[in-house]
mmCIF file of C-alpha atoms in Angstrom:
data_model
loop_
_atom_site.group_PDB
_atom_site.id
_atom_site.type_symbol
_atom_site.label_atom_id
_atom_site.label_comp_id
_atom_site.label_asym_id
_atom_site.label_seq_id
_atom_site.Cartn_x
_atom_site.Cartn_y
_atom_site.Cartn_z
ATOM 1 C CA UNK A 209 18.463 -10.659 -17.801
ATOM 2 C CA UNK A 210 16.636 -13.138 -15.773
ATOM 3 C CA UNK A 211 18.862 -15.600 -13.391
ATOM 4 C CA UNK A 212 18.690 -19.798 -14.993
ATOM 5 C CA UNK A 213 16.013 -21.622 -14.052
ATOM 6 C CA UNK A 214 17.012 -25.842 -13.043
ATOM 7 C CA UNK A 215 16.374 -26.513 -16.321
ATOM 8 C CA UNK A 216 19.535 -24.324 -17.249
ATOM 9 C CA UNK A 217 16.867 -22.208 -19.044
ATOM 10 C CA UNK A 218 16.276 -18.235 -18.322
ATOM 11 C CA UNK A 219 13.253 -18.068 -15.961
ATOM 12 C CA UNK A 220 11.269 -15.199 -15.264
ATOM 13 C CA UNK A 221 12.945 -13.871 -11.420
ATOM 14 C CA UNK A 222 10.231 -11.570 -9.963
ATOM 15 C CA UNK A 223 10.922 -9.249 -7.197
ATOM 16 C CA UNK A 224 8.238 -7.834 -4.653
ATOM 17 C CA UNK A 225 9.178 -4.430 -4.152
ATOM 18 C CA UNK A 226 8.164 -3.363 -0.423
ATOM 19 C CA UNK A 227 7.426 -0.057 0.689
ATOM 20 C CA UNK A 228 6.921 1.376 4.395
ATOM 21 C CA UNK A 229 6.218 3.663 6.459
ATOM 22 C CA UNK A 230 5.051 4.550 10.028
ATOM 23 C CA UNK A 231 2.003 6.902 11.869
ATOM 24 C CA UNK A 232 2.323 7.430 15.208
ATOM 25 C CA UNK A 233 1.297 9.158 18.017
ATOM 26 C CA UNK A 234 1.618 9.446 22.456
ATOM 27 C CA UNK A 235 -0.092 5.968 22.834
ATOM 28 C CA UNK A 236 -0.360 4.489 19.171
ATOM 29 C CA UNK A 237 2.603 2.931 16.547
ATOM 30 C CA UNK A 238 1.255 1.936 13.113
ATOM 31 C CA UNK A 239 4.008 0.848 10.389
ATOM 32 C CA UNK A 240 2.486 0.014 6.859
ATOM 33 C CA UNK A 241 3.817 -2.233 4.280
ATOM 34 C CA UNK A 242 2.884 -1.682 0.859
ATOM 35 C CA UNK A 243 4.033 -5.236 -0.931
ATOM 36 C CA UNK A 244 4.233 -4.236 -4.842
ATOM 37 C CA UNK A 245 5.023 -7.061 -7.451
ATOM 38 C CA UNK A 246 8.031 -5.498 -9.603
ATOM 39 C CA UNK A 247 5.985 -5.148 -12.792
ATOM 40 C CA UNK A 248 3.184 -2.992 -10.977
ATOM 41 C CA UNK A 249 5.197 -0.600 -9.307
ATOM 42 C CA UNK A 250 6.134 1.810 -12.440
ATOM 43 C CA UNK A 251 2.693 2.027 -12.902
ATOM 44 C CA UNK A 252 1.491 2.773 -9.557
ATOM 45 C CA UNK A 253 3.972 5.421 -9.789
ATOM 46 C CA UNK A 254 2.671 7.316 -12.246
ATOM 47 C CA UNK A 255 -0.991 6.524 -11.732
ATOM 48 C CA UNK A 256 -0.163 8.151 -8.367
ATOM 49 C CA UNK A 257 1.490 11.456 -10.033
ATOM 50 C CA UNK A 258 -1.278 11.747 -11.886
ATOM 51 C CA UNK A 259 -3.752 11.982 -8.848
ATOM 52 C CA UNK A 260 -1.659 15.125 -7.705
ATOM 53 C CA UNK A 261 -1.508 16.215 -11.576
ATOM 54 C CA UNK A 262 -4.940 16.297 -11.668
ATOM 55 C CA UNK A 263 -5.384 17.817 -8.179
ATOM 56 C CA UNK A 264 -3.140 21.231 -9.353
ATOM 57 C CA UNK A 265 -5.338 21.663 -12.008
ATOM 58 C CA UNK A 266 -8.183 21.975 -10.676
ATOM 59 C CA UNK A 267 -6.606 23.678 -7.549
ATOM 60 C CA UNK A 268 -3.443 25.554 -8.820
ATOM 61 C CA UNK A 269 -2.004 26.708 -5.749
ATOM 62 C CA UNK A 270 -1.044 22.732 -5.327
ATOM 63 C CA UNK A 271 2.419 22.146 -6.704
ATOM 64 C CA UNK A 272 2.710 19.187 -8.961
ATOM 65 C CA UNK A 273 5.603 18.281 -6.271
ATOM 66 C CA UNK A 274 3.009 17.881 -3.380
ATOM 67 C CA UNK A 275 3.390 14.696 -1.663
ATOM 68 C CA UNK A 276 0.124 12.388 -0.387
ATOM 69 C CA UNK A 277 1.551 12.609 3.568
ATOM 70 C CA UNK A 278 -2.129 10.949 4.773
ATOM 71 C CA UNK A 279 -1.482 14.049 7.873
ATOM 72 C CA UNK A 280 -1.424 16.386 5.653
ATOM 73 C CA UNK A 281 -4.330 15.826 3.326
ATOM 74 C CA UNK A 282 -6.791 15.408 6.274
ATOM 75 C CA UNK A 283 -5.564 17.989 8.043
ATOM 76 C CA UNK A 284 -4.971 20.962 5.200
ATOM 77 C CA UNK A 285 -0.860 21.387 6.093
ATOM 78 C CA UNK A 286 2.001 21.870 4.055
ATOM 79 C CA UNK A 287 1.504 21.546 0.349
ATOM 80 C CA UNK A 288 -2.138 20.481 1.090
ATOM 81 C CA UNK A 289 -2.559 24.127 2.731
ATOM 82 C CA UNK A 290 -4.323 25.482 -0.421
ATOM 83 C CA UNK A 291 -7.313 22.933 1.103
ATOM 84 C CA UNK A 292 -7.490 23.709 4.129
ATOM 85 C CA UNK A 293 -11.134 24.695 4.557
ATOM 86 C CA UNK A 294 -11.820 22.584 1.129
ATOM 87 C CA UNK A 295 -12.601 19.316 3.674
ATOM 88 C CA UNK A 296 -14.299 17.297 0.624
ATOM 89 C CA UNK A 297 -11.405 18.833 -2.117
ATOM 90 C CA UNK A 298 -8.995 16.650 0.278
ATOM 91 C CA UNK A 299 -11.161 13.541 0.924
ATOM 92 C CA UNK A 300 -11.204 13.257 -2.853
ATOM 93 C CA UNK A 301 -7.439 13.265 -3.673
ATOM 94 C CA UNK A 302 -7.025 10.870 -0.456
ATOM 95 C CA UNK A 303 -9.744 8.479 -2.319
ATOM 96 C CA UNK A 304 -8.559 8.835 -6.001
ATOM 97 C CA UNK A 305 -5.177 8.200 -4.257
ATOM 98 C CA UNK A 306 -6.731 4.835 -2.545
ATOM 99 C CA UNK A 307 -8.501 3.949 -5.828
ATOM 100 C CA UNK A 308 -5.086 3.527 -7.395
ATOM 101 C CA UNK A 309 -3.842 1.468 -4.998
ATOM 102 C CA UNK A 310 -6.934 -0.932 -5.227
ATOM 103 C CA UNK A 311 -6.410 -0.768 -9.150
ATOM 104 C CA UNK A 312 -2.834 -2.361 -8.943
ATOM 105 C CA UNK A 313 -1.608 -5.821 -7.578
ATOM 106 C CA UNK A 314 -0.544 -5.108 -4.391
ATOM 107 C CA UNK A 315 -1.038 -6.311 -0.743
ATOM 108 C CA UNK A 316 -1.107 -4.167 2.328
ATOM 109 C CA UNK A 317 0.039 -5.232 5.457
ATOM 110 C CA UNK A 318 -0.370 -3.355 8.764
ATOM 111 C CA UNK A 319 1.358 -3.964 12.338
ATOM 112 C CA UNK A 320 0.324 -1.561 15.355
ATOM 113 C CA UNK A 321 0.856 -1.337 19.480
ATOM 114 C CA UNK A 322 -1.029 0.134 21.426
ATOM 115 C CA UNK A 323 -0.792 1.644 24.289
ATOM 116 C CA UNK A 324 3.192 2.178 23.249
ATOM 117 C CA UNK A 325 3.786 3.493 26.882
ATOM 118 C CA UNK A 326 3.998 -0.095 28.094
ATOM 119 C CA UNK A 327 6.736 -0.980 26.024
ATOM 120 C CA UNK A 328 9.418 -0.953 28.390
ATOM 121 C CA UNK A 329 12.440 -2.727 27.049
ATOM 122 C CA UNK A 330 12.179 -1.672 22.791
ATOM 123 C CA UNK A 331 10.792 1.549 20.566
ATOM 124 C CA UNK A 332 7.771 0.922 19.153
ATOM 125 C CA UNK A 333 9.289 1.414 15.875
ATOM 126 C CA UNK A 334 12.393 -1.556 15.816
ATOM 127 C CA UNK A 335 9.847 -3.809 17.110
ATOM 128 C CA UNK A 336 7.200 -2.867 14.111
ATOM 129 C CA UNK A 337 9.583 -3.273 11.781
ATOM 130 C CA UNK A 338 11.240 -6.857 13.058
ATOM 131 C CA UNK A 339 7.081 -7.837 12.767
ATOM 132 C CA UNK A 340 7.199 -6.219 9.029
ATOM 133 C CA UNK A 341 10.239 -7.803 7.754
ATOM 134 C CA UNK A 342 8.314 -10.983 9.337
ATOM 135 C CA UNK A 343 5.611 -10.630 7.405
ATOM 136 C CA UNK A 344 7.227 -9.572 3.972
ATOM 137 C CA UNK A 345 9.427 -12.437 4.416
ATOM 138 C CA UNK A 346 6.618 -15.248 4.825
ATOM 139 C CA UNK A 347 3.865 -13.542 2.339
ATOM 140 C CA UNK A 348 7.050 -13.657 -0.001
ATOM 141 C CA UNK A 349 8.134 -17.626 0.388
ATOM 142 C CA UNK A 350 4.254 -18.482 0.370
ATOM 143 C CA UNK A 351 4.467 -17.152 -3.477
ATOM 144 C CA UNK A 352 8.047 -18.167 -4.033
ATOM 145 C CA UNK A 353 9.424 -14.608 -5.158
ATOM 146 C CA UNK A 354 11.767 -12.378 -3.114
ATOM 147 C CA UNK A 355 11.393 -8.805 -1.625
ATOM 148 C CA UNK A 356 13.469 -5.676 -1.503
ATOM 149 C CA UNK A 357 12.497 -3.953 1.279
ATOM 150 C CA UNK A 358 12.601 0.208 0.594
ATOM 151 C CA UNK A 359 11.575 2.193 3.669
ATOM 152 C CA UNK A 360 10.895 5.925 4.512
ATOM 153 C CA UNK A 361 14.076 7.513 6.351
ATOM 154 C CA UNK A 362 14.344 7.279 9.804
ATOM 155 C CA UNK A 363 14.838 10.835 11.610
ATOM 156 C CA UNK A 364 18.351 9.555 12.607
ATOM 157 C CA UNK A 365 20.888 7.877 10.553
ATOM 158 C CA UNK A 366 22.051 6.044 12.784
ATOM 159 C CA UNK A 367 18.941 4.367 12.881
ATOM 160 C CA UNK A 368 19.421 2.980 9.583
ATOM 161 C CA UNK A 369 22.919 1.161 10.722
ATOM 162 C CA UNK A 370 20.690 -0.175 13.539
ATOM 163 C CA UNK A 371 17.798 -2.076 11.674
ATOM 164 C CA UNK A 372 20.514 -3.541 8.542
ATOM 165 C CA UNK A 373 22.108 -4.856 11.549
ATOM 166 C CA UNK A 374 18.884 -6.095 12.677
ATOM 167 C CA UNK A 375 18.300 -7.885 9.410
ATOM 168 C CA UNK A 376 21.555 -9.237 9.208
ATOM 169 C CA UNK A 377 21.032 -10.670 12.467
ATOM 170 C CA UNK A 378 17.338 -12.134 11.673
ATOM 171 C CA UNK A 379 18.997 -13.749 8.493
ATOM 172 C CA UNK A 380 21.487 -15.347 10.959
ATOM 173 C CA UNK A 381 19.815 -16.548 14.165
ATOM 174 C CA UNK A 382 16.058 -15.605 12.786
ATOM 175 C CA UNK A 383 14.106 -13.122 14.968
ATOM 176 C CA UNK A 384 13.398 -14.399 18.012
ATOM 177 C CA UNK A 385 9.809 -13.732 20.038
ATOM 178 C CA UNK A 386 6.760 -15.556 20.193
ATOM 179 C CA UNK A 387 7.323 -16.811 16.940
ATOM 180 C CA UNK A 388 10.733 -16.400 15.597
ATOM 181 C CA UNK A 389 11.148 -16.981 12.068
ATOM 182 C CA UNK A 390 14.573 -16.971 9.922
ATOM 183 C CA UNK A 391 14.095 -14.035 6.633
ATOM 184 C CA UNK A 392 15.187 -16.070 3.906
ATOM 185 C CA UNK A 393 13.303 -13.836 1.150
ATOM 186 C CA UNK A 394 14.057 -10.372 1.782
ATOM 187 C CA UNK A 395 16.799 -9.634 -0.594
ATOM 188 C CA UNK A 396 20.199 -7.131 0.142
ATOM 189 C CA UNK A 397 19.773 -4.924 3.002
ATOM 190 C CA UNK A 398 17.175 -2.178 3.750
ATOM 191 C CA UNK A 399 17.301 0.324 1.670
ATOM 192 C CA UNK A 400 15.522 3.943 3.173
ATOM 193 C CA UNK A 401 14.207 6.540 0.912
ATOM 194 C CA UNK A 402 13.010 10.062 1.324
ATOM 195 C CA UNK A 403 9.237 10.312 0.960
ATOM 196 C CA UNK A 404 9.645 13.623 -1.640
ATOM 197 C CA UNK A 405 11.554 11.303 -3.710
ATOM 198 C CA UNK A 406 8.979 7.970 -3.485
ATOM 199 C CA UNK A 407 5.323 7.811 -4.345
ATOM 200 C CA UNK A 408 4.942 4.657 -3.120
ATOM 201 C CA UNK A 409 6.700 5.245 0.284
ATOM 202 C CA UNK A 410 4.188 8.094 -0.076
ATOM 203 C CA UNK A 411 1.263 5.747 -0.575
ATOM 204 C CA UNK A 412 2.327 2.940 2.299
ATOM 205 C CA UNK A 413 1.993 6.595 5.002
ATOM 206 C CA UNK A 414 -1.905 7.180 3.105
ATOM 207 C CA UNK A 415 -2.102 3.420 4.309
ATOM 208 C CA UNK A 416 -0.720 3.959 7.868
ATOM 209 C CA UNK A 417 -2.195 7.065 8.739
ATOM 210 C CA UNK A 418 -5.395 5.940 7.794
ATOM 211 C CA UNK A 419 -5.231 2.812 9.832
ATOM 212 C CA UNK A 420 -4.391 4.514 12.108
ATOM 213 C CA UNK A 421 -6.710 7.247 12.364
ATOM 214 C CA UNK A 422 -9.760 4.590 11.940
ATOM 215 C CA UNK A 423 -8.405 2.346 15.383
ATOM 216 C CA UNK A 424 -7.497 5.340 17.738
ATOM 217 C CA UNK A 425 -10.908 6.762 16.785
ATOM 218 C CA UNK A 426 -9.325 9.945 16.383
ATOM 219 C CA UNK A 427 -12.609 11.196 14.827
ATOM 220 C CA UNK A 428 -16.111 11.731 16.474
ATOM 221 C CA UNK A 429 -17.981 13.399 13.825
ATOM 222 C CA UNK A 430 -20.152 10.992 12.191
ATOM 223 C CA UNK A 431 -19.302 12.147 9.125
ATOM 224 C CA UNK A 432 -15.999 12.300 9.118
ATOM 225 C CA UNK A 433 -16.264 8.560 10.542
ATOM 226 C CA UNK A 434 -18.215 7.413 7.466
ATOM 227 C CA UNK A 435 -15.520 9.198 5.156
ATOM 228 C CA UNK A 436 -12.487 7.426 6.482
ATOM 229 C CA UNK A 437 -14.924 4.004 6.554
ATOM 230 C CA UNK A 438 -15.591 4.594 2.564
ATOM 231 C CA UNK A 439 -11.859 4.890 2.426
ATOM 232 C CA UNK A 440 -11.145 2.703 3.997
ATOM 233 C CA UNK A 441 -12.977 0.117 1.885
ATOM 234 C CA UNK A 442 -11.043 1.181 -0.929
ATOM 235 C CA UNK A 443 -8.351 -1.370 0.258
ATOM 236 C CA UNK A 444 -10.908 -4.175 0.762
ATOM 237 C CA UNK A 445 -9.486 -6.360 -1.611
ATOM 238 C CA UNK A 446 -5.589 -5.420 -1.390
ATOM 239 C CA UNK A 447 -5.655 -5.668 2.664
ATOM 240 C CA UNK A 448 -3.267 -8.905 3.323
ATOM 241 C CA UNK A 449 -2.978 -8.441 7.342
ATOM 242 C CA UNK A 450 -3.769 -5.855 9.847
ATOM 243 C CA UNK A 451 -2.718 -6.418 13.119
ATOM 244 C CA UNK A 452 -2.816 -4.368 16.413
ATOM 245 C CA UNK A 453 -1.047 -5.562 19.760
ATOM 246 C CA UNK A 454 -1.730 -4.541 23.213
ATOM 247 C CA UNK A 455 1.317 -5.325 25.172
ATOM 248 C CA UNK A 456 -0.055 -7.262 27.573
ATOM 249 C CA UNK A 457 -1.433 -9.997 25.312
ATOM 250 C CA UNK A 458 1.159 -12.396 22.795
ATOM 251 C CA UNK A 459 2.177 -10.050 19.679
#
């Protein structure tokens, strides 16, 4: 049932259903938001299982339960081990992965630091997600729909207290910074998820760790530069915002 419109009439109430997650490493903080209109996301779901489906049966040492962790497809780990000297058998199921993405409504957002060792007073990760929730919440009010925000689980509970705090807090007094803004469109609290259960958590760290990979120029092979480039493309028309800050400069 759909809430009354002013008319007194039932209106249709769409929800953007927001999934993130994070890539990191010593100097470098990515967090990914993968911005999903409500009607799109069963779909990308399944259009998602089926690149894994389709990946066990041509290899069937991968289990149809094998998540699309963007670490371990490139590098051949956990239930991408079967591929790990099959360098083009991975690039594929990263870009069939991408390809559904591109296929389906959605927006990507990225925020970044770098270098994270001159944060001094926040982790890299609050601060990434107070920019997120910043960025859900006006890319949400410029289309006039509302956002549930569903992220991957923190490695701490605790952590989750911390950041629904956080958002109550932004709702309240807004979020302060170089340009504070009041969230007004991010529905509920935060909800966390674990990534085995969530395809599309799943697909917002293929986002991250890609970004991420691609601005820390982690590669030096020209090939495997022109591989993550032609991935990278795959988002072309779904990227919404990707920003990097260096400390020393405004966010």
């Amino acid at each position: 049932m759909s809430p009354r419109d002013e008319t007194g009439g039932w209106g249709r109430f769409s929800v953007l259903l927001c999934y993130v997650d994070e890539s990191f490493s010593r100097d470098h903080y990515y967090i990914a938001a993968l911005l999903c209109p409500d009607r799109q996301a069963l779909s990308l779901g399944v259009a998602l299982d089926r690149v894994v489906r389709r990946a066990t049966v041509t290899y069937p040492a991968i289990s149809t339960a094998a998540e699309l962790h963007g670490y371990d497809i490139f590098q051949g780990k956990n239930d991408w081990e079967p591929l790990r000297k099959m360098p083009r058998a991975r690039i594929q199921v990263y870009d069939q992965a991408l390809r559904v993405l591109a296929e389906h409504e959605v927006a990507v957002v990225v925020r970044g630091i770098h270098p994270v060792e001159r944060l001094r007073t926040q982790h890299p990760h609050a601060l990434l997600m107070r920019w997120i929730l910043e960025e859900i919440d006006e890319y949400a009010g410029d289309r006039d729909e509302y956002a549930l925000v569903i992220a991957d689980e923190p490695g701490q509970n605790s952590q989750q207290s911390e950041y629904r705090a956080d958002l109550t807090g932004f709702r309240q007094y807004g979020t302060g910074g170089w340009r504070p803004r009041v969230i007004s469109r991010v529905v509920d609290t935060l909800h966390f998820a674990p990534s085995a259960s969530s395809r599309l958590v799943q697909a917002s760290d293929l986002v991250a760790f890609l970004c991420h990979r691609i601005s820390t120029k982690t590669d030096g092979d020209p090939r495997a530069i022109r591989a993550n480039t032609r991935l990278w493309e795959r988002l072309a028309d779904r990227i919404h915002r990707v920003h990097v800050w260096t400390p020393s400069d405004r966010p």
